[in-house]
Amino acid sequence: MEMPRLSLMLACSVLMVVMMMMMPTEVSAKRWTVGGNKGWTASVNYTIWAQNITFYKDDWLFFVYDRNQQNVLQVNKTDYESCNENNPIHSWTTGAGRDVVPLNVTKHYYFISGHGFCYGGMKLAVHVLNQPPAPKAAPVKSDSSPSAYSGSQLRYAMAFVAVWTFMSQLF
Ligand SMILES: *[C@@H]1O[C@H](CO)[C@@H](O)[C@H](O)[C@H]1NC(C)=O
Ligand SMILES: *[C@@H]1O[C@H](CO)[C@@H](O)[C@H](O)[C@H]1NC(C)=O
Ligand SMILES: *[C@@H]1O[C@H](CO)[C@@H](O)[C@H](O)[C@H]1NC(C)=O
Ligand SMILES: *[C@@H]1O[C@H](CO)[C@@H](O)[C@H](O)[C@H]1NC(C)=O
């Protein structure tokens, strides 16, 4: 009784692992720390910072800054260009100096810091694109990715646990 049960469960696990490996990996959303190590500050040119990055829908921006000095305002293009902080579309400032912005719409986003810092260069324009339809094999995941597992990997893991439990009941 012990041997067939063990080998069946082993076969079952191998099958599930193989299925998980064959699954197309979904492109995971990335969280971009604005300005990299320097964060959201007056000494970074954010046009240069952003030009190397392709932002996709459902990525996140993470603004890290001195909460006593700067803030994060989303403005329209005109106000981005003129550094007008008086009529923001949205203030993402929560007060902690650590603000997360979901890029959940495919469009151009414009951010500035208030308190005059926009004039010093604290302005960021981000063009958000749709996720590419066919992800390449084994996409590189950034450490800063909010979740290490895609939704379908989680579903397979849950199915694995369910099948495992079911098999254990059988014998
Ligand atoms: C942009 O990418 C190029 C080539 O990979 C690299 O040399 C350069 O340092 C990058 N610039 C920034 C601001 O990350
Ligand atoms: C942006 O908002 C300003 C008011 O702050 C307005 O005058 C301007 O027309 C708007 N620009 C666009 C492109 O919507
Ligand atoms: C995008 O995220 C914001 C903030 O969480 C939310 O208010 C808004 O409804 C979202 N828009 C879409 C299209 O999901
Ligand atoms: C940032 O760099 C770009 C490209 O070199 C330049 O056009 C722009 O004026 C710079 N912005 C600031 C605020 O220095």
JSON list of C-alpha atoms and ligand atoms in Angstrom, two decimals:
[
{"chain": "A", "resi": 1, "resn": "MET", "atom": "CA", "xyz": [0.00, 0.00, 0.00]},
{"chain": "A", "resi": 2, "resn": "GLU", "atom": "CA", "xyz": [2.82, 2.40, 0.89]},
{"chain": "A", "resi": 3, "resn": "MET", "atom": "CA", "xyz": [4.72, 2.15, -2.38]},
{"chain": "A", "resi": 4, "resn": "PRO", "atom": "CA", "xyz": [1.89, 2.77, -4.89]},
{"chain": "A", "resi": 5, "resn": "ARG", "atom": "CA", "xyz": [0.66, 5.70, -2.81]},
{"chain": "A", "resi": 6, "resn": "LEU", "atom": "CA", "xyz": [4.11, 7.26, -2.70]},
{"chain": "A", "resi": 7, "resn": "SER", "atom": "CA", "xyz": [4.83, 6.81, -6.40]},
{"chain": "A", "resi": 8, "resn": "LEU", "atom": "CA", "xyz": [1.38, 8.09, -7.35]},
{"chain": "A", "resi": 9, "resn": "MET", "atom": "CA", "xyz": [1.87, 11.19, -5.26]},
{"chain": "A", "resi": 10, "resn": "LEU", "atom": "CA", "xyz": [5.35, 11.62, -6.67]},
{"chain": "A", "resi": 11, "resn": "ALA", "atom": "CA", "xyz": [4.05, 11.29, -10.24]},
{"chain": "A", "resi": 12, "resn": "CYS", "atom": "CA", "xyz": [1.34, 13.77, -9.41]},
{"chain": "A", "resi": 13, "resn": "SER", "atom": "CA", "xyz": [3.83, 16.32, -8.08]},
{"chain": "A", "resi": 14, "resn": "VAL", "atom": "CA", "xyz": [6.11, 15.90, -11.08]},
{"chain": "A", "resi": 15, "resn": "LEU", "atom": "CA", "xyz": [3.16, 16.42, -13.39]},
{"chain": "A", "resi": 16, "resn": "MET", "atom": "CA", "xyz": [2.11, 19.60, -11.62]},
{"chain": "A", "resi": 17, "resn": "VAL", "atom": "CA", "xyz": [5.65, 20.98, -11.62]},
{"chain": "A", "resi": 18, "resn": "VAL", "atom": "CA", "xyz": [5.99, 20.24, -15.34]},
{"chain": "A", "resi": 19, "resn": "MET", "atom": "CA", "xyz": [2.67, 21.97, -16.00]},
{"chain": "A", "resi": 20, "resn": "MET", "atom": "CA", "xyz": [3.80, 25.02, -14.04]},
{"chain": "A", "resi": 21, "resn": "MET", "atom": "CA", "xyz": [7.04, 25.18, -15.99]},
{"chain": "A", "resi": 22, "resn": "MET", "atom": "CA", "xyz": [5.28, 24.88, -19.34]},
{"chain": "A", "resi": 23, "resn": "MET", "atom": "CA", "xyz": [2.83, 27.65, -18.55]},
{"chain": "A", "resi": 24, "resn": "PRO", "atom": "CA", "xyz": [3.51, 30.88, -20.35]},
{"chain": "A", "resi": 25, "resn": "THR", "atom": "CA", "xyz": [4.78, 33.26, -17.70]},
{"chain": "A", "resi": 26, "resn": "GLU", "atom": "CA", "xyz": [2.76, 36.41, -17.54]},
{"chain": "A", "resi": 27, "resn": "VAL", "atom": "CA", "xyz": [4.67, 39.64, -17.78]},
{"chain": "A", "resi": 28, "resn": "SER", "atom": "CA", "xyz": [4.79, 40.88, -14.24]},
{"chain": "A", "resi": 29, "resn": "ALA", "atom": "CA", "xyz": [4.13, 44.50, -13.42]},
{"chain": "A", "resi": 30, "resn": "LYS", "atom": "CA", "xyz": [7.18, 46.42, -12.37]},
{"chain": "A", "resi": 31, "resn": "ARG", "atom": "CA", "xyz": [7.58, 48.98, -9.66]},
{"chain": "A", "resi": 32, "resn": "TRP", "atom": "CA", "xyz": [9.97, 51.73, -10.74]},
{"chain": "A", "resi": 33, "resn": "THR", "atom": "CA", "xyz": [11.67, 53.78, -8.06]},
{"chain": "A", "resi": 34, "resn": "VAL", "atom": "CA", "xyz": [11.67, 57.24, -9.59]},
{"chain": "A", "resi": 35, "resn": "GLY", "atom": "CA", "xyz": [15.26, 58.48, -9.94]},
{"chain": "A", "resi": 36, "resn": "GLY", "atom": "CA", "xyz": [16.68, 55.09, -8.91]},
{"chain": "A", "resi": 37, "resn": "ASN", "atom": "CA", "xyz": [18.93, 55.29, -5.82]},
{"chain": "A", "resi": 38, "resn": "LYS", "atom": "CA", "xyz": [18.69, 59.07, -5.75]},
{"chain": "A", "resi": 39, "resn": "GLY", "atom": "CA", "xyz": [14.93, 59.10, -5.56]},
{"chain": "A", "resi": 40, "resn": "TRP", "atom": "CA", "xyz": [12.72, 62.14, -6.17]},
{"chain": "A", "resi": 41, "resn": "THR", "atom": "CA", "xyz": [15.08, 65.03, -5.59]},
{"chain": "A", "resi": 42, "resn": "ALA", "atom": "CA", "xyz": [16.37, 68.23, -7.15]},
{"chain": "A", "resi": 43, "resn": "SER", "atom": "CA", "xyz": [19.65, 66.79, -8.46]},
{"chain": "A", "resi": 44, "resn": "VAL", "atom": "CA", "xyz": [18.23, 64.31, -10.99]},
{"chain": "A", "resi": 45, "resn": "ASN", "atom": "CA", "xyz": [17.22, 64.98, -14.58]},
{"chain": "A", "resi": 46, "resn": "TYR", "atom": "CA", "xyz": [14.08, 62.84, -14.85]},
{"chain": "A", "resi": 47, "resn": "THR", "atom": "CA", "xyz": [13.89, 63.19, -18.61]},
{"chain": "A", "resi": 48, "resn": "ILE", "atom": "CA", "xyz": [17.19, 61.34, -18.80]},
{"chain": "A", "resi": 49, "resn": "TRP", "atom": "CA", "xyz": [16.14, 58.87, -16.08]},
{"chain": "A", "resi": 50, "resn": "ALA", "atom": "CA", "xyz": [12.92, 57.95, -17.90]},
{"chain": "A", "resi": 51, "resn": "GLN", "atom": "CA", "xyz": [14.30, 57.77, -21.43]},
{"chain": "A", "resi": 52, "resn": "ASN", "atom": "CA", "xyz": [15.77, 54.29, -20.96]},
{"chain": "A", "resi": 53, "resn": "ILE", "atom": "CA", "xyz": [12.64, 52.80, -19.46]},
{"chain": "A", "resi": 54, "resn": "THR", "atom": "CA", "xyz": [9.59, 51.40, -21.20]},
{"chain": "A", "resi": 55, "resn": "PHE", "atom": "CA", "xyz": [6.63, 51.87, -18.91]},
{"chain": "A", "resi": 56, "resn": "TYR", "atom": "CA", "xyz": [3.76, 49.44, -19.32]},
{"chain": "A", "resi": 57, "resn": "LYS", "atom": "CA", "xyz": [0.21, 49.61, -18.08]},
{"chain": "A", "resi": 58, "resn": "ASP", "atom": "CA", "xyz": [-0.10, 48.30, -14.50]},
{"chain": "A", "resi": 59, "resn": "ASP", "atom": "CA", "xyz": [3.49, 49.21, -13.65]},
{"chain": "A", "resi": 60, "resn": "TRP", "atom": "CA", "xyz": [3.94, 51.38, -10.58]},
{"chain": "A", "resi": 61, "resn": "LEU", "atom": "CA", "xyz": [5.97, 54.47, -9.81]},
{"chain": "A", "resi": 62, "resn": "PHE", "atom": "CA", "xyz": [7.50, 54.72, -6.37]},
{"chain": "A", "resi": 63, "resn": "PHE", "atom": "CA", "xyz": [8.45, 58.25, -5.29]},
{"chain": "A", "resi": 64, "resn": "VAL", "atom": "CA", "xyz": [10.93, 58.41, -2.41]},
{"chain": "A", "resi": 65, "resn": "TYR", "atom": "CA", "xyz": [11.72, 61.90, -1.14]},
{"chain": "A", "resi": 66, "resn": "ASP", "atom": "CA", "xyz": [12.06, 64.32, 1.77]},
{"chain": "A", "resi": 67, "resn": "ARG", "atom": "CA", "xyz": [8.49, 64.72, 2.98]},
{"chain": "A", "resi": 68, "resn": "ASN", "atom": "CA", "xyz": [9.32, 68.06, 4.60]},
{"chain": "A", "resi": 69, "resn": "GLN", "atom": "CA", "xyz": [10.34, 69.61, 1.30]},
{"chain": "A", "resi": 70, "resn": "GLN", "atom": "CA", "xyz": [8.87, 67.99, -1.79]},
{"chain": "A", "resi": 71, "resn": "ASN", "atom": "CA", "xyz": [5.64, 66.37, -2.87]},
{"chain": "A", "resi": 72, "resn": "VAL", "atom": "CA", "xyz": [4.14, 64.51, -5.83]},
{"chain": "A", "resi": 73, "resn": "LEU", "atom": "CA", "xyz": [1.55, 66.23, -7.97]},
{"chain": "A", "resi": 74, "resn": "GLN", "atom": "CA", "xyz": [0.05, 64.85, -11.15]},
{"chain": "A", "resi": 75, "resn": "VAL", "atom": "CA", "xyz": [-0.62, 67.69, -13.59]},
{"chain": "A", "resi": 76, "resn": "ASN", "atom": "CA", "xyz": [-1.58, 68.12, -17.22]},
{"chain": "A", "resi": 77, "resn": "LYS", "atom": "CA", "xyz": [0.94, 68.71, -20.01]},
{"chain": "A", "resi": 78, "resn": "THR", "atom": "CA", "xyz": [0.60, 72.48, -19.98]},
{"chain": "A", "resi": 79, "resn": "ASP", "atom": "CA", "xyz": [1.18, 72.70, -16.25]},
{"chain": "A", "resi": 80, "resn": "TYR", "atom": "CA", "xyz": [4.08, 70.23, -16.48]},
{"chain": "A", "resi": 81, "resn": "GLU", "atom": "CA", "xyz": [5.76, 72.47, -19.02]},
{"chain": "A", "resi": 82, "resn": "SER", "atom": "CA", "xyz": [5.09, 75.70, -17.14]},
{"chain": "A", "resi": 83, "resn": "CYS", "atom": "CA", "xyz": [5.61, 74.21, -13.63]},
{"chain": "A", "resi": 84, "resn": "ASN", "atom": "CA", "xyz": [2.17, 75.39, -12.53]},
{"chain": "A", "resi": 85, "resn": "GLU", "atom": "CA", "xyz": [1.48, 73.59, -9.25]},
{"chain": "A", "resi": 86, "resn": "ASN", "atom": "CA", "xyz": [-1.78, 75.38, -8.47]},
{"chain": "A", "resi": 87, "resn": "ASN", "atom": "CA", "xyz": [-4.18, 73.14, -10.35]},
{"chain": "A", "resi": 88, "resn": "PRO", "atom": "CA", "xyz": [-3.03, 69.51, -10.04]},
{"chain": "A", "resi": 89, "resn": "ILE", "atom": "CA", "xyz": [-5.15, 66.70, -11.48]},
{"chain": "A", "resi": 90, "resn": "HIS", "atom": "CA", "xyz": [-4.27, 64.70, -8.40]},
{"chain": "A", "resi": 91, "resn": "SER", "atom": "CA", "xyz": [-1.95, 64.95, -5.43]},
{"chain": "A", "resi": 92, "resn": "TRP", "atom": "CA", "xyz": [-0.30, 61.62, -4.67]},
{"chain": "A", "resi": 93, "resn": "THR", "atom": "CA", "xyz": [1.33, 63.07, -1.57]},
{"chain": "A", "resi": 94, "resn": "THR", "atom": "CA", "xyz": [0.44, 60.97, 1.46]},
{"chain": "A", "resi": 95, "resn": "GLY", "atom": "CA", "xyz": [2.83, 62.65, 3.90]},
{"chain": "A", "resi": 96, "resn": "ALA", "atom": "CA", "xyz": [5.32, 59.83, 4.39]},
{"chain": "A", "resi": 97, "resn": "GLY", "atom": "CA", "xyz": [7.68, 60.81, 1.59]},
{"chain": "A", "resi": 98, "resn": "ARG", "atom": "CA", "xyz": [6.96, 57.39, 0.09]},
{"chain": "A", "resi": 99, "resn": "ASP", "atom": "CA", "xyz": [4.24, 57.52, -2.53]},
{"chain": "A", "resi": 100, "resn": "VAL", "atom": "CA", "xyz": [3.15, 54.81, -4.94]},
{"chain": "A", "resi": 101, "resn": "VAL", "atom": "CA", "xyz": [1.38, 55.71, -8.17]},
{"chain": "A", "resi": 102, "resn": "PRO", "atom": "CA", "xyz": [-0.34, 52.98, -10.22]},
{"chain": "A", "resi": 103, "resn": "LEU", "atom": "CA", "xyz": [0.14, 53.54, -13.94]},
{"chain": "A", "resi": 104, "resn": "ASN", "atom": "CA", "xyz": [-3.15, 51.83, -14.71]},
{"chain": "A", "resi": 105, "resn": "VAL", "atom": "CA", "xyz": [-4.14, 53.81, -17.81]},
{"chain": "A", "resi": 106, "resn": "THR", "atom": "CA", "xyz": [-2.39, 53.79, -21.18]},
{"chain": "A", "resi": 107, "resn": "LYS", "atom": "CA", "xyz": [-1.54, 57.48, -21.60]},
{"chain": "A", "resi": 108, "resn": "HIS", "atom": "CA", "xyz": [0.98, 60.21, -20.86]},
{"chain": "A", "resi": 109, "resn": "TYR", "atom": "CA", "xyz": [1.36, 61.01, -17.17]},
{"chain": "A", "resi": 110, "resn": "TYR", "atom": "CA", "xyz": [2.97, 64.23, -15.92]},
{"chain": "A", "resi": 111, "resn": "PHE", "atom": "CA", "xyz": [4.31, 64.70, -12.40]},
{"chain": "A", "resi": 112, "resn": "ILE", "atom": "CA", "xyz": [5.93, 67.67, -10.73]},
{"chain": "A", "resi": 113, "resn": "SER", "atom": "CA", "xyz": [7.00, 68.53, -7.23]},
{"chain": "A", "resi": 114, "resn": "GLY", "atom": "CA", "xyz": [5.35, 71.55, -5.70]},
{"chain": "A", "resi": 115, "resn": "HIS", "atom": "CA", "xyz": [6.99, 74.17, -3.46]},
{"chain": "A", "resi": 116, "resn": "GLY", "atom": "CA", "xyz": [8.89, 75.50, -6.48]},
{"chain": "A", "resi": 117, "resn": "PHE", "atom": "CA", "xyz": [10.99, 72.36, -7.00]},
{"chain": "A", "resi": 118, "resn": "CYS", "atom": "CA", "xyz": [9.59, 71.86, -10.49]},
{"chain": "A", "resi": 119, "resn": "TYR", "atom": "CA", "xyz": [11.59, 74.87, -11.67]},
{"chain": "A", "resi": 120, "resn": "GLY", "atom": "CA", "xyz": [14.75, 73.13, -10.48]},
{"chain": "A", "resi": 121, "resn": "GLY", "atom": "CA", "xyz": [13.94, 70.11, -12.64]},
{"chain": "A", "resi": 122, "resn": "MET", "atom": "CA", "xyz": [11.69, 67.95, -10.45]},
{"chain": "A", "resi": 123, "resn": "LYS", "atom": "CA", "xyz": [9.33, 67.08, -13.26]},
{"chain": "A", "resi": 124, "resn": "LEU", "atom": "CA", "xyz": [8.64, 63.71, -14.82]},
{"chain": "A", "resi": 125, "resn": "ALA", "atom": "CA", "xyz": [6.78, 62.78, -17.98]},
{"chain": "A", "resi": 126, "resn": "VAL", "atom": "CA", "xyz": [5.93, 59.10, -18.43]},
{"chain": "A", "resi": 127, "resn": "HIS", "atom": "CA", "xyz": [4.40, 57.50, -21.50]},
{"chain": "A", "resi": 128, "resn": "VAL", "atom": "CA", "xyz": [2.54, 54.34, -20.49]},
{"chain": "A", "resi": 129, "resn": "LEU", "atom": "CA", "xyz": [2.14, 51.65, -23.17]},
{"chain": "A", "resi": 130, "resn": "ASN", "atom": "CA", "xyz": [-0.07, 48.59, -23.35]},
{"chain": "A", "resi": 131, "resn": "GLN", "atom": "CA", "xyz": [1.58, 45.36, -22.21]},
{"chain": "A", "resi": 132, "resn": "PRO", "atom": "CA", "xyz": [3.09, 43.56, -25.21]},
{"chain": "A", "resi": 133, "resn": "PRO", "atom": "CA", "xyz": [0.68, 40.74, -26.21]},
{"chain": "A", "resi": 134, "resn": "ALA", "atom": "CA", "xyz": [3.21, 37.89, -26.55]},
{"chain": "A", "resi": 135, "resn": "PRO", "atom": "CA", "xyz": [5.63, 37.83, -23.64]},
{"chain": "A", "resi": 136, "resn": "LYS", "atom": "CA", "xyz": [9.07, 36.43, -24.38]},
{"chain": "A", "resi": 137, "resn": "ALA", "atom": "CA", "xyz": [10.21, 33.34, -22.51]},
{"chain": "A", "resi": 138, "resn": "ALA", "atom": "CA", "xyz": [11.52, 33.92, -19.00]},
{"chain": "A", "resi": 139, "resn": "PRO", "atom": "CA", "xyz": [11.04, 37.66, -18.67]},
{"chain": "A", "resi": 140, "resn": "VAL", "atom": "CA", "xyz": [13.45, 39.31, -16.27]},
{"chain": "A", "resi": 141, "resn": "LYS", "atom": "CA", "xyz": [11.72, 40.23, -13.06]},
{"chain": "A", "resi": 142, "resn": "SER", "atom": "CA", "xyz": [13.03, 43.18, -11.12]},
{"chain": "A", "resi": 143, "resn": "ASP", "atom": "CA", "xyz": [13.68, 42.83, -7.41]},
{"chain": "A", "resi": 144, "resn": "SER", "atom": "CA", "xyz": [11.33, 45.69, -6.86]},
{"chain": "A", "resi": 145, "resn": "SER", "atom": "CA", "xyz": [8.48, 43.77, -8.47]},
{"chain": "A", "resi": 146, "resn": "PRO", "atom": "CA", "xyz": [5.55, 43.91, -6.05]},
{"chain": "A", "resi": 147, "resn": "SER", "atom": "CA", "xyz": [4.75, 40.23, -6.41]},
{"chain": "A", "resi": 148, "resn": "ALA", "atom": "CA", "xyz": [7.03, 37.36, -7.28]},
{"chain": "A", "resi": 149, "resn": "TYR", "atom": "CA", "xyz": [4.28, 35.16, -8.67]},
{"chain": "A", "resi": 150, "resn": "SER", "atom": "CA", "xyz": [1.84, 35.76, -11.47]},
{"chain": "A", "resi": 151, "resn": "GLY", "atom": "CA", "xyz": [-1.84, 35.07, -10.94]},
{"chain": "A", "resi": 152, "resn": "SER", "atom": "CA", "xyz": [-1.83, 31.85, -12.95]},
{"chain": "A", "resi": 153, "resn": "GLN", "atom": "CA", "xyz": [1.22, 30.50, -11.15]},
{"chain": "A", "resi": 154, "resn": "LEU", "atom": "CA", "xyz": [-0.67, 31.02, -7.92]},
{"chain": "A", "resi": 155, "resn": "ARG", "atom": "CA", "xyz": [-3.71, 29.24, -9.32]},
{"chain": "A", "resi": 156, "resn": "TYR", "atom": "CA", "xyz": [-1.54, 26.27, -10.32]},
{"chain": "A", "resi": 157, "resn": "ALA", "atom": "CA", "xyz": [0.06, 26.22, -6.90]},
{"chain": "A", "resi": 158, "resn": "MET", "atom": "CA", "xyz": [-3.41, 26.14, -5.33]},
{"chain": "A", "resi": 159, "resn": "ALA", "atom": "CA", "xyz": [-4.49, 23.37, -7.72]},
{"chain": "A", "resi": 160, "resn": "PHE", "atom": "CA", "xyz": [-1.36, 21.47, -6.73]},
{"chain": "A", "resi": 161, "resn": "VAL", "atom": "CA", "xyz": [-2.26, 21.67, -3.05]},
{"chain": "A", "resi": 162, "resn": "ALA", "atom": "CA", "xyz": [-5.86, 20.62, -3.82]},
{"chain": "A", "resi": 163, "resn": "VAL", "atom": "CA", "xyz": [-4.78, 17.61, -5.88]},
{"chain": "A", "resi": 164, "resn": "TRP", "atom": "CA", "xyz": [-2.24, 16.66, -3.22]},
{"chain": "A", "resi": 165, "resn": "THR", "atom": "CA", "xyz": [-4.88, 16.74, -0.52]},
{"chain": "A", "resi": 166, "resn": "PHE", "atom": "CA", "xyz": [-7.27, 14.72, -2.69]},
{"chain": "A", "resi": 167, "resn": "MET", "atom": "CA", "xyz": [-4.62, 12.08, -3.39]},
{"chain": "A", "resi": 168, "resn": "SER", "atom": "CA", "xyz": [-3.81, 11.77, 0.31]},
{"chain": "A", "resi": 169, "resn": "GLN", "atom": "CA", "xyz": [-7.50, 11.13, 1.07]},
{"chain": "A", "resi": 170, "resn": "LEU", "atom": "CA", "xyz": [-7.67, 8.33, -1.52]},
{"chain": "A", "resi": 171, "resn": "PHE", "atom": "CA", "xyz": [-5.28, 6.01, 0.27]},
{"chain": "B", "resi": 1, "resn": "LIG", "atom": "C1", "xyz": [20.62, 54.03, -20.69]},
{"chain": "B", "resi": 1, "resn": "LIG", "atom": "O1", "xyz": [21.04, 52.84, -21.33]},
{"chain": "B", "resi": 1, "resn": "LIG", "atom": "C2", "xyz": [22.36, 52.91, -21.80]},
{"chain": "B", "resi": 1, "resn": "LIG", "atom": "C3", "xyz": [22.63, 51.65, -22.60]},
{"chain": "B", "resi": 1, "resn": "LIG", "atom": "O2", "xyz": [22.14, 50.51, -21.93]},
{"chain": "B", "resi": 1, "resn": "LIG", "atom": "C4", "xyz": [23.31, 53.08, -20.62]},
{"chain": "B", "resi": 1, "resn": "LIG", "atom": "O3", "xyz": [24.63, 53.15, -21.07]},
{"chain": "B", "resi": 1, "resn": "LIG", "atom": "C5", "xyz": [22.96, 54.35, -19.89]},
{"chain": "B", "resi": 1, "resn": "LIG", "atom": "O4", "xyz": [23.76, 54.48, -18.73]},
{"chain": "B", "resi": 1, "resn": "LIG", "atom": "C6", "xyz": [21.50, 54.35, -19.49]},
{"chain": "B", "resi": 1, "resn": "LIG", "atom": "N1", "xyz": [21.14, 55.63, -18.94]},
{"chain": "B", "resi": 1, "resn": "LIG", "atom": "C7", "xyz": [20.50, 55.76, -17.79]},
{"chain": "B", "resi": 1, "resn": "LIG", "atom": "C8", "xyz": [20.16, 57.15, -17.37]},
{"chain": "B", "resi": 1, "resn": "LIG", "atom": "O5", "xyz": [20.18, 54.80, -17.09]},
{"chain": "B", "resi": 2, "resn": "LIG", "atom": "C1", "xyz": [-4.14, 72.30, -17.98]},
{"chain": "B", "resi": 2, "resn": "LIG", "atom": "O1", "xyz": [-4.72, 72.95, -16.87]},
{"chain": "B", "resi": 2, "resn": "LIG", "atom": "C2", "xyz": [-4.63, 74.36, -16.96]},
{"chain": "B", "resi": 2, "resn": "LIG", "atom": "C3", "xyz": [-5.17, 74.91, -15.67]},
{"chain": "B", "resi": 2, "resn": "LIG", "atom": "O2", "xyz": [-4.30, 74.64, -14.62]},
{"chain": "B", "resi": 2, "resn": "LIG", "atom": "C4", "xyz": [-5.41, 74.85, -18.16]},
{"chain": "B", "resi": 2, "resn": "LIG", "atom": "O3", "xyz": [-5.28, 76.25, -18.28]},
{"chain": "B", "resi": 2, "resn": "LIG", "atom": "C5", "xyz": [-4.85, 74.19, -19.42]},
{"chain": "B", "resi": 2, "resn": "LIG", "atom": "O4", "xyz": [-5.62, 74.53, -20.53]},
{"chain": "B", "resi": 2, "resn": "LIG", "atom": "C6", "xyz": [-4.84, 72.69, -19.26]},
{"chain": "B", "resi": 2, "resn": "LIG", "atom": "N1", "xyz": [-4.14, 72.09, -20.40]},
{"chain": "B", "resi": 2, "resn": "LIG", "atom": "C7", "xyz": [-4.57, 71.01, -21.02]},
{"chain": "B", "resi": 2, "resn": "LIG", "atom": "C8", "xyz": [-3.72, 70.52, -22.14]},
{"chain": "B", "resi": 2, "resn": "LIG", "atom": "O5", "xyz": [-5.62, 70.43, -20.70]},
{"chain": "B", "resi": 3, "resn": "LIG", "atom": "C1", "xyz": [-6.36, 53.67, -11.39]},
{"chain": "B", "resi": 3, "resn": "LIG", "atom": "O1", "xyz": [-5.92, 53.76, -10.06]},
{"chain": "B", "resi": 3, "resn": "LIG", "atom": "C2", "xyz": [-6.54, 54.82, -9.35]},
{"chain": "B", "resi": 3, "resn": "LIG", "atom": "C3", "xyz": [-5.88, 54.92, -7.99]},
{"chain": "B", "resi": 3, "resn": "LIG", "atom": "O2", "xyz": [-5.80, 53.69, -7.34]},
{"chain": "B", "resi": 3, "resn": "LIG", "atom": "C4", "xyz": [-8.03, 54.56, -9.25]},
{"chain": "B", "resi": 3, "resn": "LIG", "atom": "O3", "xyz": [-8.64, 55.62, -8.57]},
{"chain": "B", "resi": 3, "resn": "LIG", "atom": "C5", "xyz": [-8.60, 54.46, -10.66]},
{"chain": "B", "resi": 3, "resn": "LIG", "atom": "O4", "xyz": [-9.96, 54.12, -10.61]},
{"chain": "B", "resi": 3, "resn": "LIG", "atom": "C6", "xyz": [-7.84, 53.42, -11.46]},
{"chain": "B", "resi": 3, "resn": "LIG", "atom": "N1", "xyz": [-8.30, 53.48, -12.86]},
{"chain": "B", "resi": 3, "resn": "LIG", "atom": "C7", "xyz": [-8.50, 52.39, -13.58]},
{"chain": "B", "resi": 3, "resn": "LIG", "atom": "C8", "xyz": [-8.92, 52.61, -14.98]},
{"chain": "B", "resi": 3, "resn": "LIG", "atom": "O5", "xyz": [-8.36, 51.26, -13.12]},
{"chain": "B", "resi": 4, "resn": "LIG", "atom": "C1", "xyz": [17.38, 67.14, -18.84]},
{"chain": "B", "resi": 4, "resn": "LIG", "atom": "O1", "xyz": [18.11, 66.62, -19.94]},
{"chain": "B", "resi": 4, "resn": "LIG", "atom": "C2", "xyz": [17.48, 66.90, -21.19]},
{"chain": "B", "resi": 4, "resn": "LIG", "atom": "C3", "xyz": [18.24, 66.12, -22.26]},
{"chain": "B", "resi": 4, "resn": "LIG", "atom": "O2", "xyz": [19.63, 66.28, -22.11]},
{"chain": "B", "resi": 4, "resn": "LIG", "atom": "C4", "xyz": [17.50, 68.41, -21.42]},
{"chain": "B", "resi": 4, "resn": "LIG", "atom": "O3", "xyz": [16.88, 68.70, -22.65]},
{"chain": "B", "resi": 4, "resn": "LIG", "atom": "C5", "xyz": [16.72, 69.06, -20.27]},
{"chain": "B", "resi": 4, "resn": "LIG", "atom": "O4", "xyz": [16.78, 70.49, -20.41]},
{"chain": "B", "resi": 4, "resn": "LIG", "atom": "C6", "xyz": [17.27, 68.65, -18.94]},
{"chain": "B", "resi": 4, "resn": "LIG", "atom": "N1", "xyz": [16.36, 69.11, -17.92]},
{"chain": "B", "resi": 4, "resn": "LIG", "atom": "C7", "xyz": [16.77, 69.82, -16.88]},
{"chain": "B", "resi": 4, "resn": "LIG", "atom": "C8", "xyz": [15.71, 70.22, -15.94]},
{"chain": "B", "resi": 4, "resn": "LIG", "atom": "O5", "xyz": [17.94, 70.08, -16.69]}
]
